[in-house]
Short mmCIF file of C-alpha atoms in Angstrom, two decimals:
data_model
loop_
_atom_site.label_atom_id
_atom_site.label_comp_id
_atom_site.label_asym_id
_atom_site.label_seq_id
_atom_site.Cartn_x
_atom_site.Cartn_y
_atom_site.Cartn_z
CA UNK A 5 -53.84 12.08 0.82
CA UNK A 6 -50.43 9.62 1.16
CA UNK A 7 -47.97 9.09 -1.10
CA UNK A 8 -45.09 6.79 -1.65
CA UNK A 9 -41.18 6.69 -3.70
CA UNK A 10 -38.95 4.73 -3.36
CA UNK A 11 -34.83 5.76 -2.69
CA UNK A 12 -31.94 3.81 -1.00
CA UNK A 13 -29.60 3.88 1.65
CA UNK A 14 -26.37 3.51 1.88
CA UNK A 15 -25.43 1.29 4.75
CA UNK A 16 -21.13 0.97 4.24
CA UNK A 17 -21.08 -0.19 0.73
CA UNK A 18 -24.45 -1.83 0.53
CA UNK A 19 -27.84 -0.62 -0.56
CA UNK A 20 -31.09 -0.54 1.18
CA UNK A 21 -34.42 0.37 -0.10
CA UNK A 22 -36.03 3.51 1.98
CA UNK A 23 -39.48 3.89 0.86
CA UNK A 24 -40.52 7.41 1.37
CA UNK A 25 -43.58 8.05 2.37
CA UNK A 26 -45.38 11.77 2.93
CA UNK A 27 -48.80 12.19 4.49
CA UNK A 28 -51.09 15.57 4.69
CA UNK A 29 -53.62 16.07 7.64
CA UNK A 30 -55.86 19.25 8.62
CA UNK A 31 -54.05 20.68 11.19
CA UNK A 32 -51.86 23.44 12.56
CA UNK A 33 -49.27 23.79 9.44
CA UNK A 34 -45.75 21.95 10.06
CA UNK A 35 -43.61 19.25 8.47
CA UNK A 36 -41.56 16.46 10.32
CA UNK A 37 -39.49 13.69 8.79
CA UNK A 38 -39.51 10.20 10.73
CA UNK A 39 -37.76 7.16 10.39
CA UNK A 40 -34.26 7.54 12.28
CA UNK A 41 -33.23 10.43 9.98
CA UNK A 42 -29.75 11.78 10.77
CA UNK A 43 -28.66 15.42 10.98
CA UNK A 44 -28.51 15.76 7.23
CA UNK A 45 -31.77 14.08 6.47
CA UNK A 46 -33.78 16.49 8.99
CA UNK A 47 -32.57 19.32 7.65
CA UNK A 48 -33.80 18.31 4.33
CA UNK A 49 -37.77 20.34 5.94
CA UNK A 50 -36.25 23.62 4.78
CA UNK A 51 -34.47 22.53 1.79
CA UNK A 52 -37.21 21.21 0.06
CA UNK A 53 -40.01 23.61 1.23
CA UNK A 54 -37.50 26.49 -0.46
CA UNK A 55 -36.57 24.21 -3.51
CA UNK A 56 -41.12 23.34 -4.15
CA UNK A 57 -41.45 27.02 -3.75
CA UNK A 58 -38.68 28.31 -5.89
CA UNK A 59 -39.59 25.66 -8.54
CA UNK A 60 -43.16 27.33 -9.19
CA UNK A 61 -44.91 24.78 -6.98
CA UNK A 62 -46.90 25.32 -3.57
CA UNK A 63 -46.02 24.20 -0.21
CA UNK A 64 -49.70 23.03 1.21
CA UNK A 65 -50.60 24.94 5.07
CA UNK A 66 -50.68 21.55 6.13
CA UNK A 67 -49.67 19.14 8.66
CA UNK A 68 -47.55 17.36 6.65
CA UNK A 69 -45.22 13.90 7.98
CA UNK A 70 -42.44 12.56 5.59
CA UNK A 71 -41.71 8.43 6.66
CA UNK A 72 -38.54 6.80 5.81
CA UNK A 73 -39.63 3.11 6.31
CA UNK A 74 -37.76 0.91 7.25
CA UNK A 75 -38.21 3.44 11.00
CA UNK A 76 -35.59 0.91 12.84
CA UNK A 77 -32.97 1.89 10.01
CA UNK A 78 -30.59 4.76 10.96
CA UNK A 79 -31.03 6.65 7.64
CA UNK A 80 -28.07 9.79 6.67
CA UNK A 81 -26.94 11.83 3.42
CA UNK A 82 -28.87 14.55 1.11
CA UNK A 83 -29.79 11.65 -1.58
CA UNK A 84 -32.75 11.71 0.12
CA UNK A 85 -33.89 15.70 -0.99
CA UNK A 86 -35.34 14.66 -4.28
CA UNK A 87 -37.58 11.75 -3.01
CA UNK A 88 -39.19 13.65 -0.20
CA UNK A 89 -40.00 16.68 -2.68
CA UNK A 90 -42.26 14.50 -5.12
CA UNK A 91 -43.39 12.69 -2.54
CA UNK A 92 -44.76 15.78 -0.83
CA UNK A 93 -46.08 17.06 -4.49
CA UNK A 94 -47.75 13.66 -5.14
CA UNK A 95 -49.29 13.80 -1.11
CA UNK A 96 -50.33 17.13 -1.77
CA UNK A 97 -52.60 16.52 -5.09
CA UNK A 98 -49.56 18.77 -6.94
CA UNK A 99 -48.57 15.10 -9.05
CA UNK A 100 -50.33 12.46 -10.06
CA UNK A 101 -48.44 10.15 -12.14
CA UNK A 102 -47.32 6.48 -11.38
CA UNK A 103 -43.89 6.58 -9.56
CA UNK A 104 -44.33 2.75 -8.44
CA UNK A 105 -40.94 1.12 -10.26
CA UNK A 106 -38.88 4.12 -10.34
CA UNK A 107 -36.05 4.88 -8.03
CA UNK A 108 -35.03 8.61 -7.05
CA UNK A 109 -31.75 10.37 -5.61
CA UNK A 110 -30.66 13.92 -5.76
CA UNK A 111 -29.78 16.72 -3.34
CA UNK A 112 -32.05 20.13 -3.87
CA UNK A 113 -30.60 23.24 -3.94
CA UNK A 114 -33.04 26.18 -2.36
CA UNK A 115 -33.94 27.34 -6.39
CA UNK A 116 -34.45 23.45 -7.04
CA UNK A 117 -31.62 22.68 -8.86
CA UNK A 118 -30.25 19.50 -8.12
CA UNK A 119 -26.60 18.84 -6.88
CA UNK A 120 -24.71 15.63 -6.84
CA UNK A 121 -24.62 12.93 -4.48
CA UNK A 122 -21.97 10.31 -3.17
CA UNK A 123 -22.50 6.17 -3.27
CA UNK A 124 -24.49 6.54 -7.04
CA UNK A 125 -23.34 2.84 -8.36
CA UNK A 126 -24.41 1.50 -4.82
CA UNK A 127 -27.99 2.44 -4.94
CA UNK A 128 -27.93 1.89 -8.96
CA UNK A 129 -26.81 -1.76 -7.72
CA UNK A 130 -29.66 -2.09 -5.07
CA UNK A 131 -32.51 -0.44 -6.95
CA UNK A 132 -31.81 -3.30 -9.59
CA UNK A 133 -31.76 -5.63 -7.26
CA UNK A 134 -34.90 -4.67 -5.85
CA UNK A 135 -36.89 -4.65 -8.87
CA UNK A 136 -36.72 -0.88 -9.69
CA UNK A 137 -36.55 -0.54 -13.37
CA UNK A 138 -35.83 3.50 -13.37
CA UNK A 139 -33.87 5.35 -11.68
CA UNK A 140 -33.75 9.27 -11.88
CA UNK A 141 -30.05 10.96 -10.43
CA UNK A 142 -28.65 14.35 -11.05
CA UNK A 143 -27.18 15.30 -14.07
CA UNK A 144 -23.55 14.67 -12.89
CA UNK A 145 -24.28 11.54 -11.47
CA UNK A 146 -25.80 9.86 -14.63
CA UNK A 147 -22.93 8.57 -15.95
CA UNK A 148 -21.65 6.59 -13.32
CA UNK A 149 -25.69 5.03 -12.61
CA UNK A 150 -25.32 4.01 -16.39
CA UNK A 151 -22.91 1.04 -15.63
CA UNK A 152 -25.37 -0.89 -14.58
CA UNK A 153 -26.67 -2.90 -17.18
CA UNK A 154 -30.61 -3.38 -17.52
CA UNK A 155 -31.19 -0.26 -15.54
CA UNK A 156 -33.35 3.29 -17.63
CA UNK A 157 -31.00 5.81 -16.00
CA UNK A 158 -32.61 8.97 -16.43
CA UNK A 159 -30.46 12.63 -15.74
CA UNK A 160 -32.35 15.53 -14.29
CA UNK A 161 -31.06 19.15 -13.84
CA UNK A 162 -33.92 20.06 -11.26
CA UNK A 163 -37.14 19.24 -9.47
CA UNK A 164 -39.34 20.76 -11.85
CA UNK A 165 -37.95 18.75 -14.80
CA UNK A 166 -39.00 15.52 -12.53
CA UNK A 167 -41.78 16.61 -12.36
CA UNK A 168 -43.07 17.13 -16.04
CA UNK A 169 -40.69 13.70 -16.29
CA UNK A 170 -43.85 12.23 -14.06
CA UNK A 171 -46.55 14.40 -15.61
CA UNK A 172 -45.79 13.06 -18.96
CA UNK A 173 -45.35 16.83 -20.30
CA UNK A 174 -41.71 16.26 -21.50
CA UNK A 175 -39.77 13.35 -20.74
CA UNK A 176 -35.83 13.19 -19.06
CA UNK A 177 -33.04 12.27 -21.25
CA UNK A 178 -32.12 8.77 -20.45
CA UNK A 179 -28.66 7.23 -20.79
CA UNK A 180 -27.70 3.56 -21.82
CA UNK A 181 -24.67 1.93 -20.23
CA UNK A 182 -21.20 2.39 -22.39
CA UNK A 183 -20.45 0.64 -25.30
CA UNK A 184 -16.99 -0.87 -24.03
CA UNK A 185 -14.67 0.28 -21.14
CA UNK A 186 -10.70 0.84 -20.57
CA UNK A 187 -10.71 -2.30 -18.75
CA UNK A 188 -8.25 -3.84 -21.09
CA UNK A 189 -5.88 -0.91 -20.80
CA UNK A 190 -3.74 -0.05 -17.88
CA UNK A 191 -4.01 3.55 -18.16
CA UNK A 192 -1.55 5.87 -19.46
CA UNK A 193 1.35 6.87 -16.41
CA UNK A 194 3.86 9.68 -16.28
CA UNK A 195 6.51 7.51 -14.47
CA UNK A 196 8.15 3.96 -15.67
CA UNK A 197 10.49 1.76 -13.97
CA UNK A 198 13.26 2.65 -16.99
CA UNK A 199 13.82 5.47 -15.23
CA UNK A 200 14.97 3.28 -12.28
CA UNK A 201 18.89 3.03 -12.30
CA UNK A 202 20.62 -0.08 -10.62
CA UNK A 203 18.49 -2.07 -7.66
CA UNK A 204 18.27 -5.16 -9.80
CA UNK A 205 17.18 -7.07 -6.51
CA UNK A 206 15.02 -4.61 -5.56
CA UNK A 207 13.40 -4.67 -8.91
CA UNK A 208 13.38 -8.37 -8.97
CA UNK A 209 11.61 -8.63 -5.84
CA UNK A 210 8.96 -5.99 -6.80
CA UNK A 211 8.14 -8.15 -9.94
CA UNK A 212 7.57 -11.03 -7.87
CA UNK A 213 5.02 -8.97 -5.68
CA UNK A 214 3.49 -7.71 -8.84
CA UNK A 215 2.87 -11.27 -9.96
CA UNK A 216 1.75 -12.72 -7.39
CA UNK A 217 0.06 -9.60 -5.39
CA UNK A 218 2.02 -10.33 -2.23
CA UNK A 219 3.26 -7.85 0.50
CA UNK A 220 6.70 -5.75 0.34
CA UNK A 221 8.61 -4.01 2.76
CA UNK A 222 11.70 -2.25 1.66
CA UNK A 223 14.64 -1.68 4.03
CA UNK A 224 17.14 1.34 2.99
CA UNK A 225 18.93 4.65 3.80
CA UNK A 226 17.25 7.88 2.51
CA UNK A 227 17.26 7.73 -1.75
CA UNK A 228 18.11 4.60 -2.19
CA UNK A 229 15.02 5.00 -4.61
CA UNK A 230 12.34 3.04 -2.07
CA UNK A 231 10.02 5.46 -2.92
CA UNK A 232 10.75 5.99 -6.22
CA UNK A 233 10.21 2.15 -7.25
CA UNK A 234 7.00 1.84 -5.11
CA UNK A 235 5.57 4.72 -6.89
CA UNK A 236 6.21 2.83 -10.34
CA UNK A 237 4.34 -0.42 -9.06
CA UNK A 238 0.92 0.59 -10.60
CA UNK A 239 2.67 0.79 -14.26
CA UNK A 240 3.26 -3.41 -14.01
CA UNK A 241 0.34 -4.56 -12.29
CA UNK A 242 -2.00 -6.20 -14.74
CA UNK A 243 -5.65 -4.30 -15.90
CA UNK A 244 -8.54 -4.84 -13.56
CA UNK A 245 -11.45 -7.07 -14.77
CA UNK A 246 -14.56 -5.41 -15.04
CA UNK A 247 -15.96 -7.10 -11.78
CA UNK A 248 -12.68 -5.48 -10.37
CA UNK A 249 -13.18 -2.14 -11.80
CA UNK A 250 -16.83 -1.92 -10.37
CA UNK A 251 -15.84 -2.91 -6.72
CA UNK A 252 -13.15 0.10 -6.57
CA UNK A 253 -15.69 2.43 -8.28
CA UNK A 254 -18.23 2.09 -5.60
CA UNK A 255 -15.71 2.56 -3.31
CA UNK A 256 -14.54 5.71 -4.74
CA UNK A 257 -17.85 7.01 -5.35
CA UNK A 258 -19.00 6.68 -1.69
CA UNK A 259 -15.79 8.77 -1.08
CA UNK A 260 -16.88 11.24 -3.51
CA UNK A 261 -13.75 10.87 -5.66
CA UNK A 262 -15.42 9.80 -8.85
CA UNK A 263 -15.11 12.01 -11.97
CA UNK A 264 -18.39 12.60 -14.00
CA UNK A 265 -16.13 12.30 -17.10
CA UNK A 266 -14.99 8.64 -16.41
CA UNK A 267 -17.18 7.58 -13.94
CA UNK A 268 -15.42 3.74 -13.95
CA UNK A 269 -12.83 3.30 -12.19
CA UNK A 270 -9.87 1.56 -14.83
CA UNK A 271 -6.62 2.11 -13.17
CA UNK A 272 -5.34 0.30 -10.08
CA UNK A 273 -5.58 2.37 -6.97
CA UNK A 274 -2.44 3.72 -5.98
CA UNK A 275 -3.06 5.29 -1.83
CA UNK A 276 0.12 6.82 -0.04
CA UNK A 277 -1.29 8.24 3.20
CA UNK A 278 1.16 10.85 5.44
CA UNK A 279 2.61 9.07 8.43
CA UNK A 280 0.86 11.21 10.43
CA UNK A 281 -2.70 10.14 9.69
CA UNK A 282 -4.86 8.81 11.69
CA UNK A 283 -6.30 5.38 12.47
CA UNK A 284 -10.13 6.41 11.05
CA UNK A 285 -8.77 7.87 8.03
CA UNK A 286 -6.52 4.57 7.15
CA UNK A 287 -8.76 1.91 8.49
CA UNK A 288 -12.21 3.53 7.89
CA UNK A 289 -15.23 4.64 9.77
CA UNK A 290 -15.32 8.06 12.02
CA UNK A 291 -16.92 9.88 14.88
CA UNK A 292 -20.26 9.58 13.83
CA UNK A 293 -20.45 8.92 9.40
CA UNK A 294 -18.36 5.84 8.65
CA UNK A 295 -16.25 6.62 5.66
CA UNK A 296 -13.75 3.87 4.21
CA UNK A 297 -10.57 4.73 5.08
CA UNK A 298 -6.93 4.38 2.70
CA UNK A 299 -7.46 0.52 3.14
CA UNK A 300 -10.22 -0.08 1.77
CA UNK A 301 -9.62 2.93 -1.42
CA UNK A 302 -6.55 1.12 -1.80
CA UNK A 303 -8.88 -1.89 -2.50
CA UNK A 304 -7.65 -4.31 -5.90
CA UNK A 305 -4.42 -1.89 -6.23
CA UNK A 306 -1.15 -0.39 -3.86
CA UNK A 307 -1.46 1.19 -0.41
CA UNK A 308 2.43 2.74 0.08
CA UNK A 309 3.31 3.74 3.46
CA UNK A 310 6.84 5.46 3.45
CA UNK A 311 8.44 6.11 6.56
CA UNK A 312 6.67 3.02 8.30
CA UNK A 313 7.90 2.86 11.69
CA UNK A 314 7.17 6.67 11.83
CA UNK A 315 2.72 5.48 11.45
CA UNK A 316 0.74 5.31 15.29
CA UNK A 317 1.19 2.13 16.34
CA UNK A 318 -2.35 1.62 16.79
CA UNK A 319 -2.45 2.52 12.88
CA UNK A 320 0.11 -0.35 12.06
CA UNK A 321 -1.98 -2.89 14.75
CA UNK A 322 -4.73 -2.07 12.62
CA UNK A 323 -3.36 -3.62 9.28
CA UNK A 324 -3.47 -7.06 10.48
CA UNK A 325 -6.67 -8.17 9.96
CA UNK A 326 -7.18 -6.70 6.21
CA UNK A 327 -3.71 -8.14 5.68
CA UNK A 328 -4.72 -11.44 6.63
CA UNK A 329 -8.55 -11.62 5.49
CA UNK A 330 -8.79 -8.65 3.07
CA UNK A 331 -11.61 -6.84 4.34
CA UNK A 332 -12.31 -4.77 7.42
CA UNK A 333 -15.10 -4.42 10.01
CA UNK A 334 -15.43 -1.42 11.93
CA UNK A 335 -17.41 -1.25 14.91
CA UNK A 336 -18.76 2.26 16.15
CA UNK A 337 -21.65 2.61 18.69
CA UNK A 338 -24.60 2.85 15.94
CA UNK A 339 -23.38 0.26 13.39
CA UNK A 340 -20.88 -2.27 11.78
CA UNK A 341 -19.57 -1.96 8.38
CA UNK A 342 -17.36 -4.26 6.41
CA UNK A 343 -15.46 -3.04 3.50
CA UNK A 344 -13.29 -4.95 1.03
CA UNK A 345 -9.64 -4.34 1.52
CA UNK A 346 -7.52 -6.53 -0.75
CA UNK A 347 -4.87 -4.18 -1.38
CA UNK A 348 -1.05 -4.88 -2.21
CA UNK A 349 1.49 -3.54 0.71
CA UNK A 350 4.26 -1.87 -0.28
CA UNK A 351 6.10 -0.14 3.10
CA UNK A 352 9.65 1.59 3.22
CA UNK A 353 11.91 2.52 6.26
CA UNK A 354 15.29 3.26 6.88
CA UNK A 355 17.37 1.00 8.87
CA UNK A 356 17.57 3.32 11.77
CA UNK A 357 16.08 6.78 13.30
CA UNK A 358 18.92 8.93 11.23
CA UNK A 359 18.80 6.13 8.24
CA UNK A 360 22.58 6.04 7.61
CA UNK A 361 23.07 2.86 10.34
CA UNK A 362 25.00 0.00 7.65
CA UNK A 363 26.05 2.15 4.60
CA UNK A 364 29.20 2.21 5.10
CA UNK A 365 29.87 5.57 5.23
CA UNK A 366 29.86 6.07 9.47
CA UNK A 367 27.14 9.01 9.17
CA UNK A 368 24.91 7.41 11.59
CA UNK A 369 24.99 8.24 15.33
CA UNK A 370 22.29 6.45 16.76
CA UNK A 371 23.15 3.61 19.62
CA UNK A 372 22.64 0.17 18.91
CA UNK A 373 19.80 0.33 21.55
CA UNK A 374 17.85 3.63 19.77
CA UNK A 375 18.67 1.39 16.44
CA UNK A 376 16.53 -1.68 17.84
CA UNK A 377 13.85 0.19 19.46
CA UNK A 378 13.63 2.32 16.09
CA UNK A 379 12.89 -1.33 14.41
CA UNK A 380 10.51 -2.66 16.75
CA UNK A 381 8.07 -0.09 15.97
CA UNK A 382 6.89 -2.41 13.50
CA UNK A 383 5.74 -5.45 15.30
CA UNK A 384 6.45 -9.37 15.05
CA UNK A 385 3.07 -10.23 13.77
CA UNK A 386 2.65 -7.60 11.27
CA UNK A 387 6.32 -8.56 9.97
CA UNK A 388 4.79 -12.10 9.41
CA UNK A 389 2.03 -11.09 7.39
CA UNK A 390 4.83 -9.36 4.79
CA UNK A 391 5.58 -12.10 2.52
CA UNK A 392 8.80 -10.09 1.37
CA UNK A 393 11.48 -7.90 2.49
CA UNK A 394 13.65 -6.47 0.69
CA UNK A 395 17.34 -4.31 1.61
CA UNK A 396 17.96 -1.39 -0.72
CA UNK A 397 21.15 -0.57 -0.62
CA UNK A 398 22.91 2.98 -1.43
CA UNK A 399 23.56 3.48 -5.20
CA UNK A 400 27.39 3.99 -6.35
CA UNK A 401 28.12 7.00 -9.22
CA UNK A 402 28.78 4.64 -11.66
CA UNK A 403 25.05 3.32 -10.95
CA UNK A 404 23.44 6.03 -11.58
CA UNK A 405 25.56 7.16 -15.06
CA UNK A 406 24.63 3.19 -16.14
CA UNK A 407 22.24 2.37 -18.47
CA UNK A 408 18.37 3.12 -17.82
CA UNK A 409 16.90 -0.48 -16.38
CA UNK A 410 13.64 -2.16 -18.29
CA UNK A 411 10.58 -0.46 -18.88
CA UNK A 412 7.16 -1.21 -17.40
CA UNK A 413 5.63 -2.21 -20.15
CA UNK A 414 8.45 -4.96 -20.60
CA UNK A 415 7.72 -6.18 -17.14
CA UNK A 416 4.35 -5.92 -16.78
CA UNK A 417 4.05 -8.50 -19.71
CA UNK A 418 6.21 -11.13 -17.43
CA UNK A 419 3.57 -10.49 -14.83
CA UNK A 420 0.70 -10.61 -16.43
CA UNK A 421 2.27 -13.85 -18.03
CA UNK A 422 2.34 -15.05 -14.52
CA UNK A 423 -0.46 -14.34 -13.64
CA UNK A 424 -2.66 -16.32 -16.68
CA UNK A 425 -0.91 -19.36 -15.54
CA UNK A 426 -2.18 -18.23 -11.91
CA UNK A 427 -5.62 -17.52 -13.17
CA UNK A 428 -5.91 -20.61 -15.36
CA UNK A 429 -4.77 -23.03 -12.63
CA UNK A 430 -7.50 -21.38 -10.03
CA UNK A 431 -10.21 -21.59 -12.73
CA UNK A 432 -12.39 -23.52 -10.37
CA UNK A 433 -11.13 -21.60 -6.96
CA UNK A 434 -12.55 -18.13 -5.58
CA UNK A 435 -8.95 -16.72 -5.84
CA UNK A 436 -6.71 -14.79 -8.47
CA UNK A 437 -3.49 -14.54 -7.17
CA UNK A 438 -1.05 -17.07 -4.64
CA UNK A 439 -0.97 -14.61 -2.28
CA UNK A 440 -4.91 -15.53 -1.86
CA UNK A 441 -3.84 -19.36 -1.19
CA UNK A 442 -5.28 -21.06 2.10
CA UNK A 443 -4.21 -23.60 3.69
CA UNK A 444 -6.13 -26.21 2.06
CA UNK A 445 -4.83 -24.93 -1.70
CA UNK A 446 -1.31 -24.81 -0.59
CA UNK A 447 -1.26 -28.33 -0.07
CA UNK A 448 -3.06 -28.74 -3.55
CA UNK A 449 -1.23 -26.10 -5.72
CA UNK A 450 2.01 -25.90 -3.98
CA UNK A 451 3.45 -29.73 -3.30
CA UNK A 452 7.01 -30.20 -3.10
CA UNK A 453 9.92 -32.69 -3.64
CA UNK A 454 12.06 -34.39 -0.97
CA UNK A 455 14.76 -31.95 -2.07
CA UNK A 456 12.47 -28.77 -1.56
CA UNK A 457 11.43 -30.55 1.33
CA UNK A 458 14.96 -31.14 2.59
CA UNK A 459 15.98 -27.61 2.07
CA UNK A 460 12.98 -25.74 3.66
CA UNK A 461 12.76 -28.16 6.79
CA UNK A 462 16.38 -26.73 7.64
CA UNK A 463 15.41 -23.16 6.88
CA UNK A 464 12.67 -23.50 9.42
CA UNK A 465 14.74 -24.47 12.16
CA UNK A 466 17.55 -22.52 10.97
CA UNK A 467 15.76 -18.98 10.84
CA UNK A 468 12.94 -19.98 13.47
CA UNK A 469 9.90 -19.25 10.91
CA UNK A 470 6.61 -19.42 11.89
CA UNK A 471 3.97 -21.49 10.18
CA UNK A 472 2.85 -18.24 8.88
CA UNK A 473 5.96 -17.50 7.59
CA UNK A 474 6.28 -20.98 5.97
CA UNK A 475 2.91 -20.71 4.29
CA UNK A 476 4.02 -17.59 2.81
CA UNK A 477 7.47 -18.74 1.39
CA UNK A 478 5.37 -21.41 -0.10
CA UNK A 479 3.06 -18.96 -1.93
CA UNK A 480 6.39 -16.77 -2.90
CA UNK A 481 8.13 -19.81 -4.50
CA UNK A 482 4.64 -20.81 -6.49
CA UNK A 483 4.80 -17.05 -7.98
CA UNK A 484 8.98 -17.31 -8.67
CA UNK A 485 8.06 -20.75 -10.82
CA UNK A 486 5.19 -18.85 -12.76
CA UNK A 487 6.96 -15.99 -13.81
CA UNK A 488 9.44 -19.19 -14.88
CA UNK A 489 6.53 -20.53 -16.71
CA UNK A 490 6.97 -23.79 -14.55
CA UNK A 491 4.38 -26.00 -13.55
CA UNK A 492 6.13 -27.75 -10.24
CA UNK A 493 8.39 -26.26 -7.40
CA UNK A 494 12.23 -26.50 -7.87
CA UNK A 495 14.56 -26.19 -4.80
CA UNK A 496 15.76 -22.83 -6.78
CA UNK A 497 12.63 -21.51 -6.23
CA UNK A 498 12.31 -22.31 -2.30
CA UNK A 499 15.81 -21.01 -2.26
CA UNK A 500 14.90 -17.54 -3.79
CA UNK A 501 11.86 -17.20 -1.72
CA UNK A 502 14.17 -17.59 1.39
CA UNK A 503 16.06 -14.91 1.04
CA UNK A 504 13.25 -12.50 0.45
CA UNK A 505 12.90 -13.55 4.16
CA UNK A 506 16.57 -12.75 5.44
CA UNK A 507 15.63 -9.36 7.25
CA UNK A 508 13.78 -11.26 10.06
CA UNK A 509 16.79 -12.63 11.70
CA UNK A 510 19.53 -9.80 9.94
CA UNK A 511 17.34 -6.91 11.42
CA UNK A 512 14.85 -8.36 14.15
CA UNK A 513 16.29 -10.84 15.21
#
């Protein structure tokens, strides 16, 4: 007897529908799974057999073949345990209920209990997109799947519960999409910008970066407040839209970092990988299974890279594509996946290896060649993609004893006002912030007058700017004007934007 059950496999962040077919024939007892299964799927044979028997059902002593169609698509993950078990029960005649418009996902314990899986939101979106009206998932995944509107989600605790549901004896509990969300809120943070003393220039640069979604690098001696400021940047960023939150939740779900009690990620991510991290952990991928890296986990949020020059060269150079394209394509022998990676890069570094070059204390013992060698770890093409370069001077005692600075809420109000101006301007374009402006859009939205053109032309020749640096100065000037709620870019905006490119010449030549 042949049975068919629907399920979903993941290819990166995208779900692909899979039909699980089971057939039982006379012959020596066996249980084979075909259709390009990986090791986790092949091991489902033992989990399913034990779960079926321990749930009070019979595993037929026949030749059983389970096919995962389409057969040319590699299948991985434990989410196929439940659909395989249900196809076995249907194929062996123990279940006659209709499962045509239903998709099933879940890992089985040997007892028949259902365990949670990763990537449920992407799978639920795929099921809805492909005409499935019903989705059955483990209890711990139900709230996440219920985020998809128009999809009826049932939560199951064990294999027997699913059997009773389809046999009509006892229906599973259904979940509906939650009413409202915390999208309109920025979240509760245990840090605040009011705790930062001094560093007015640094704070101003960070505010501009947050208002326009610009990348920035901070250079200064140890203890000057670089890390402290970086950790407070999420507190001044505007709230995510529902679309942004769903994108972030899909990525975090795939990585298994979802809280079942609050499945929708509503706070902008802040990721801070250690400088010893491998390229695969930062970029994504892996030797066998493709997983999103830190740059994708920071999508729509902040990627903070402290001790920037200490990262491996291949890691740093791998940042160039996502900084330019807001996505990362990871290719391995078995597959090629593209993950979104629209993040705000915040880098921090010392001026030299010991950290005290140029701080006025004569503590630095690095030679000029050592200083230059240390800075040259950051390549010109990578530095060119970072919009704002900030210097973090060491704080004086009087500054530490001075009054506290502005709170995060006060700064965030200005940032949100600037973002609102940009959102209105780009209402008919597929961008949300000034950092996303392309060549044609720069010409359209960043016109400058004769005085501004003269100032920028002179700086272009004097500072030996590249074409990329030129466009980034215009984007910065656009953001500075937005913070002042002005429609036009003035010379003062150009002048301030140019000061944030001064480290190009001062420290890298």
